[in-house]
CSV table of C-alpha atoms in Angstrom, one decimal:
chain,number,residue,atom,x,y,z
A,1094,MET,CA,186.2,158.0,58.1
A,1095,PRO,CA,185.1,156.0,61.2
A,1096,ALA,CA,186.1,152.4,61.3
A,1097,LYS,CA,183.5,149.9,60.0
A,1098,SER,CA,181.7,148.1,62.9
A,1099,PRO,CA,182.4,144.4,63.2
A,1100,LEU,CA,178.6,144.0,63.4
A,1101,ILE,CA,176.0,144.2,60.7
A,1102,THR,CA,172.2,144.4,61.0
A,1103,VAL,CA,169.7,142.1,59.2
A,1104,SER,CA,168.4,145.0,57.2
A,1105,ASP,CA,171.9,146.0,56.0
A,1106,LEU,CA,172.8,142.4,55.1
A,1107,SER,CA,169.5,142.0,53.2
A,1108,ALA,CA,170.5,145.1,51.2
A,1109,LEU,CA,173.9,143.7,50.5
A,1110,LEU,CA,172.4,140.5,49.1
A,1111,GLU,CA,170.6,142.3,46.4
A,1112,PRO,CA,172.1,141.7,42.9
A,1113,GLY,CA,175.2,143.8,42.2
A,1114,PRO,CA,178.7,143.6,43.5
A,1115,PRO,CA,180.1,143.1,46.0
A,1116,VAL,CA,177.8,140.4,47.4
A,1117,PRO,CA,179.4,139.1,50.5
A,1118,ALA,CA,180.3,135.5,51.3
A,1119,VAL,CA,177.9,134.5,54.0
A,1120,LEU,CA,178.9,131.8,56.5
A,1121,ASP,CA,176.4,129.9,58.6
A,1122,VAL,CA,178.3,128.9,61.8
A,1123,ARG,CA,175.5,127.5,63.8
A,1124,TRP,CA,176.9,125.2,66.5
A,1125,SER,CA,176.3,124.4,70.2
A,1126,LEU,CA,178.4,122.5,72.7
A,1127,GLY,CA,177.0,119.0,72.9
A,1128,GLY,CA,174.9,119.4,69.7
A,1129,PRO,CA,172.8,118.7,67.8
A,1130,PRO,CA,174.9,119.4,64.7
A,1131,GLY,CA,174.3,122.8,63.3
A,1132,ILE,CA,173.9,121.4,59.8
A,1133,GLU,CA,170.4,120.3,60.8
A,1134,ASP,CA,169.4,123.9,61.6
A,1135,TYR,CA,171.0,125.0,58.4
A,1136,ARG,CA,169.0,122.6,56.3
A,1137,ALA,CA,165.8,123.6,58.0
A,1138,GLY,CA,166.4,127.3,56.9
A,1139,HIS,CA,169.3,129.7,56.3
A,1140,VAL,CA,170.1,133.1,54.9
A,1141,PRO,CA,169.9,132.8,51.1
A,1142,GLY,CA,173.3,132.0,49.6
A,1143,ALA,CA,174.8,131.2,53.0
A,1144,VAL,CA,177.1,128.2,53.2
A,1145,PHE,CA,177.4,126.0,56.2
A,1146,THR,CA,180.6,126.2,58.1
A,1147,ASP,CA,181.6,123.4,60.5
A,1148,MET,CA,183.0,124.5,63.8
A,1149,ASN,CA,185.0,121.2,64.3
A,1150,THR,CA,186.5,120.9,60.8
A,1151,ASP,CA,186.5,124.3,59.2
A,1152,LEU,CA,187.3,126.4,62.3
A,1153,ALA,CA,189.5,124.1,64.3
A,1154,ALA,CA,192.2,121.4,64.2
A,1155,PRO,CA,191.4,118.0,65.6
A,1156,PRO,CA,191.2,118.0,69.4
A,1157,GLY,CA,194.3,117.0,71.4
A,1158,GLU,CA,197.0,118.6,73.5
A,1159,GLY,CA,196.0,122.0,72.0
A,1160,GLY,CA,192.5,121.6,73.5
A,1161,ARG,CA,189.1,120.7,72.1
A,1162,HIS,CA,189.2,123.3,69.4
A,1163,PRO,CA,192.8,124.1,68.6
A,1164,MET,CA,193.9,126.7,66.1
A,1165,PRO,CA,193.6,125.3,62.6
A,1166,ALA,CA,196.8,125.0,60.6
A,1167,VAL,CA,197.3,127.9,58.2
A,1168,ALA,CA,197.0,125.7,55.0
A,1169,ASP,CA,193.9,123.9,56.4
A,1170,PHE,CA,192.1,127.1,57.3
A,1171,GLU,CA,193.0,128.7,53.9
A,1172,ALA,CA,191.6,125.6,52.1
A,1173,SER,CA,188.4,125.6,54.1
A,1174,MET,CA,187.7,129.3,53.5
A,1175,ARG,CA,188.4,129.0,49.8
A,1176,ARG,CA,186.0,126.0,49.6
A,1177,LEU,CA,183.4,128.2,51.3
A,1178,GLY,CA,183.8,131.0,48.8
A,1179,VAL,CA,185.9,133.4,50.8
A,1180,SER,CA,188.1,135.7,48.9
A,1181,ASP,CA,190.5,138.4,49.9
A,1182,GLY,CA,188.6,141.2,48.2
A,1183,ARG,CA,185.1,140.0,49.0
A,1184,PRO,CA,183.3,141.0,52.2
A,1185,VAL,CA,182.4,138.2,54.6
A,1186,VAL,CA,179.3,138.0,57.0
A,1187,VAL,CA,179.1,135.3,59.6
A,1188,TYR,CA,176.2,134.3,61.7
A,1189,ASP,CA,174.9,131.7,64.1
A,1190,GLY,CA,171.6,131.0,65.9
A,1191,ALA,CA,171.3,134.3,67.8
A,1192,ALA,CA,174.0,135.3,70.3
A,1193,SER,CA,177.0,135.2,67.9
A,1194,THR,CA,178.9,132.9,70.3
A,1195,ALA,CA,179.9,130.6,67.5
A,1196,ALA,CA,180.0,133.2,64.7
A,1197,ALA,CA,182.6,135.2,66.7
A,1198,ARG,CA,185.0,132.3,66.3
A,1199,ALA,CA,184.8,132.6,62.5
A,1200,TRP,CA,185.1,136.4,62.8
A,1201,TRP,CA,188.2,136.1,65.0
A,1202,LEU,CA,189.9,133.5,62.8
A,1203,LEU,CA,189.3,135.4,59.6
A,1204,ARG,CA,190.6,138.6,61.1
A,1205,TYR,CA,193.6,136.8,62.7
A,1206,PHE,CA,194.5,135.3,59.3
A,1207,GLY,CA,194.3,138.6,57.6
A,1208,HIS,CA,190.8,139.2,56.1
A,1209,THR,CA,190.1,142.9,56.5
A,1210,ASP,CA,186.3,142.9,56.0
A,1211,VAL,CA,184.4,140.5,58.2
A,1212,ARG,CA,181.2,141.3,60.1
A,1213,VAL,CA,179.0,139.4,62.4
A,1214,LEU,CA,175.2,139.4,61.9
A,1215,ASP,CA,173.9,140.9,65.1
A,1216,GLY,CA,171.2,138.7,66.5
A,1217,GLY,CA,172.0,135.9,64.2
A,1218,TYR,CA,169.5,133.8,62.3
A,1219,ARG,CA,166.8,134.5,64.9
A,1220,ALA,CA,166.9,138.2,64.0
A,1221,TRP,CA,166.7,137.3,60.3
A,1222,GLU,CA,163.6,135.2,60.8
A,1223,GLN,CA,161.9,137.7,63.1
A,1224,ALA,CA,162.4,140.4,60.5
A,1225,GLY,CA,160.4,138.3,58.1
A,1226,LEU,CA,163.2,138.1,55.6
A,1227,PRO,CA,163.4,135.3,53.0
A,1228,ALA,CA,165.1,132.0,53.8
A,1229,GLU,CA,166.4,129.0,51.9
A,1230,GLU,CA,166.0,125.3,52.9
A,1231,GLY,CA,168.1,122.3,52.1
A,1232,SER,CA,171.8,121.7,51.7
A,1233,GLY,CA,172.4,124.9,49.6
A,1234,SER,CA,174.4,125.2,46.5
A,1235,ALA,CA,178.2,124.8,46.4
A,1236,ALA,CA,180.0,128.1,46.9
A,1237,GLY,CA,182.2,129.3,44.1
A,1238,PRO,CA,185.9,128.8,44.8
A,1239,GLY,CA,187.5,131.6,46.8
A,1240,ASP,CA,191.0,133.0,46.6
A,1241,PHE,CA,191.6,133.8,50.3
A,1242,THR,CA,195.2,133.8,51.4
A,1243,ALA,CA,195.7,133.0,55.1
A,1244,ARG,CA,198.3,135.3,56.7
A,1245,PRO,CA,198.5,134.6,60.5
A,1246,GLY,CA,199.3,137.2,63.1
A,1247,HIS,CA,196.8,140.1,62.6
A,1248,LEU,CA,195.2,139.8,66.1
A,1249,PRO,CA,197.0,139.1,69.4
A,1250,LEU,CA,197.2,135.4,70.4
A,1251,LEU,CA,198.2,133.9,73.7
A,1252,ASP,CA,199.6,130.5,74.6
A,1253,ALA,CA,199.4,129.0,78.0
A,1254,GLY,CA,202.5,130.8,79.3
A,1255,GLY,CA,201.2,134.1,78.0
A,1256,ALA,CA,197.8,133.6,79.6
A,1257,ALA,CA,199.4,132.8,83.0
A,1258,ALA,CA,201.6,135.9,82.7
A,1259,LEU,CA,198.7,138.1,81.7
A,1260,ALA,CA,196.6,136.9,84.6
A,1261,ARG,CA,199.4,138.3,86.9
A,1262,SER,CA,200.3,141.5,85.1
A,1263,GLY,CA,197.1,142.5,83.3
A,1264,VAL,CA,193.5,141.3,83.1
A,1265,LEU,CA,192.6,137.8,81.9
A,1266,LEU,CA,188.8,137.3,81.5
A,1267,ASP,CA,187.2,133.9,81.8
A,1268,ALA,CA,184.3,133.8,79.4
A,1269,ARG,CA,182.7,130.6,80.7
A,1270,ALA,CA,179.6,130.4,83.0
A,1271,GLY,CA,180.4,131.5,86.6
A,1272,GLU,CA,179.8,128.0,88.0
A,1273,ARG,CA,182.5,126.6,85.7
A,1274,TYR,CA,184.9,129.4,86.6
A,1275,ARG,CA,184.3,128.7,90.3
A,1276,GLY,CA,184.9,125.0,89.9
A,1277,GLU,CA,181.4,124.1,91.1
A,1278,THR,CA,180.7,122.1,88.0
A,1279,GLU,CA,182.7,121.1,84.8
A,1280,PRO,CA,180.5,119.3,82.2
A,1281,VAL,CA,183.1,119.0,79.5
A,1282,ASP,CA,186.7,119.1,80.7
A,1283,PRO,CA,188.4,116.7,83.2
A,1284,VAL,CA,189.4,119.3,85.7
A,1285,ALA,CA,187.2,122.1,87.2
A,1286,GLY,CA,188.3,125.6,88.1
A,1287,HIS,CA,190.1,128.5,86.4
A,1288,ILE,CA,193.5,129.9,85.6
A,1289,PRO,CA,194.9,131.6,88.8
A,1290,GLY,CA,194.3,135.3,88.7
A,1291,ALA,CA,191.6,135.2,86.0
A,1292,VAL,CA,188.4,137.2,86.4
A,1293,SER,CA,185.0,135.7,85.7
A,1294,ALA,CA,183.3,137.4,82.8
A,1295,PRO,CA,180.5,135.2,81.3
A,1296,THR,CA,179.8,136.0,77.6
A,1297,THR,CA,176.1,135.7,78.3
A,1298,GLU,CA,176.3,139.2,79.9
A,1299,ASN,CA,177.6,140.7,76.6
A,1300,VAL,CA,174.2,140.4,74.9
A,1301,ALA,CA,170.6,141.3,75.4
A,1302,GLU,CA,167.8,138.8,75.7
A,1303,ASP,CA,167.3,138.8,71.9
A,1304,GLY,CA,170.9,137.9,71.3
A,1305,THR,CA,172.1,141.3,70.0
A,1306,PHE,CA,175.1,142.9,71.6
A,1307,LEU,CA,174.7,145.5,74.3
A,1308,PRO,CA,175.4,149.1,73.3
A,1309,LYS,CA,179.0,150.2,73.4
A,1310,LYS,CA,178.5,152.3,76.6
A,1311,LYS,CA,177.1,149.3,78.5
A,1312,LEU,CA,179.8,147.0,77.3
A,1313,LEU,CA,182.5,149.5,78.3
A,1314,ALA,CA,180.9,149.9,81.7
A,1315,ARG,CA,180.8,146.1,82.1
A,1316,PHE,CA,184.4,145.6,81.2
A,1317,LYS,CA,185.6,148.6,83.3
A,1318,ALA,CA,183.9,147.1,86.3
A,1319,LEU,CA,185.9,143.9,85.7
A,1320,GLY,CA,189.2,145.8,85.6
A,1321,ALA,CA,189.5,146.1,81.8
A,1322,GLY,CA,189.6,149.3,79.8
A,1323,GLY,CA,192.5,151.0,81.6
A,1324,ALA,CA,196.2,150.8,80.9
A,1325,SER,CA,196.5,147.1,81.6
A,1326,GLU,CA,196.7,144.5,78.8
A,1327,VAL,CA,193.6,142.4,78.4
A,1328,GLY,CA,193.1,138.8,77.3
A,1329,ALA,CA,190.3,136.2,77.2
A,1330,TYR,CA,189.9,132.5,77.4
A,1331,CYS,CA,187.0,130.0,77.8
A,1332,GLY,CA,186.7,126.2,77.6
A,1333,SER,CA,188.1,125.8,74.1
A,1334,GLY,CA,188.5,129.2,72.5
A,1335,VAL,CA,185.0,129.6,71.1
A,1336,THR,CA,183.2,131.8,73.5
A,1337,ALA,CA,186.4,133.6,74.3
A,1338,ALA,CA,186.4,134.9,70.7
A,1339,HIS,CA,182.9,136.3,71.5
A,1340,GLU,CA,184.5,138.1,74.5
A,1341,VAL,CA,187.2,139.5,72.3
A,1342,LEU,CA,184.5,140.8,69.9
A,1343,ALA,CA,182.5,142.4,72.7
A,1344,LEU,CA,185.7,144.0,74.0
A,1345,SER,CA,186.4,145.3,70.5
A,1346,LEU,CA,182.9,146.8,70.4
A,1347,ALA,CA,183.7,148.6,73.6
A,1348,GLY,CA,187.0,149.9,72.2
A,1349,ILE,CA,189.2,147.6,74.2
A,1350,PRO,CA,191.9,145.6,72.3
A,1351,ALA,CA,192.3,142.1,73.7
A,1352,ALA,CA,194.3,138.9,73.1
A,1353,LEU,CA,192.8,135.4,72.8
A,1354,TYR,CA,194.1,132.3,74.5
A,1355,ALA,CA,192.9,130.0,71.8
A,1356,GLY,CA,193.7,126.7,73.6
A,1357,SER,CA,191.8,127.9,76.7
A,1358,TRP,CA,190.9,125.7,79.7
A,1359,SER,CA,190.8,122.5,77.7
A,1360,GLU,CA,194.5,123.0,76.8
A,1361,TRP,CA,195.4,124.4,80.2
A,1362,VAL,CA,194.4,121.2,82.0
A,1363,THR,CA,196.3,118.8,79.7
A,1364,ASP,CA,199.4,119.7,81.7
A,1365,PRO,CA,199.0,118.6,85.3
A,1366,SER,CA,201.8,121.0,86.4
A,1367,ARG,CA,199.7,124.0,85.6
A,1368,PRO,CA,198.0,125.5,88.6
A,1369,VAL,CA,194.2,125.5,89.0
A,1370,GLU,CA,192.2,127.8,91.2
A,1371,THR,CA,188.7,127.3,92.5
A,1372,SER,CA,186.7,130.0,94.4
């Protein structure tokens, strides 16, 4: 049997939400750098039964030396997912506004911590609305308690040293906008530039105008042109480990396994001894 795709269409999700097991846990992960808070979009309208998932508290530890969105502690992530209704034997669907940039963070964390059935709604809530499917407004009802057990280590993870080494020996993709990679601007972090040897690969080029992922052949061609897809190991980073998860998801769709540097640039620049490249 072919492996299940990490993506799900709005029509397939709508069918899964019909009465009868197993109805998936649906997580609304709408978030954008600099706001406004995604909870406002959630209250204005969301997929029926979806529960709001906070990027800063459910999907990350408090900011610090580990970056702006450090990996959550095992016990904290497990508690958050249980509160949101996630169980080991229950499918999970995650979505955000459209391009799956934030939803991919939830997908990656759940997969890393051992959940085996997690899919991303391709095109996000925009696709759901455009399909004319029903929506709920307001704060939603409390999710039933889940029994998810977090077991870390199911996807490859890089620390700063591993990312530096991979940039020399393999392919390290920088998922941020090109101008941030080149050091022309840095709207969030205190230092501009990129990890020496990294390759610019903005996540915006993984999706079509409507926010859905490009077909596998186009993704594969894109990553091969960037040096990935051969024998070399591949990794990805971004500003704080959010859009890099989107890059890892796109690489997965292309059939290319990749590691995530979760601390990313916001962790890298906390140590002034780490080199910075601009070009």
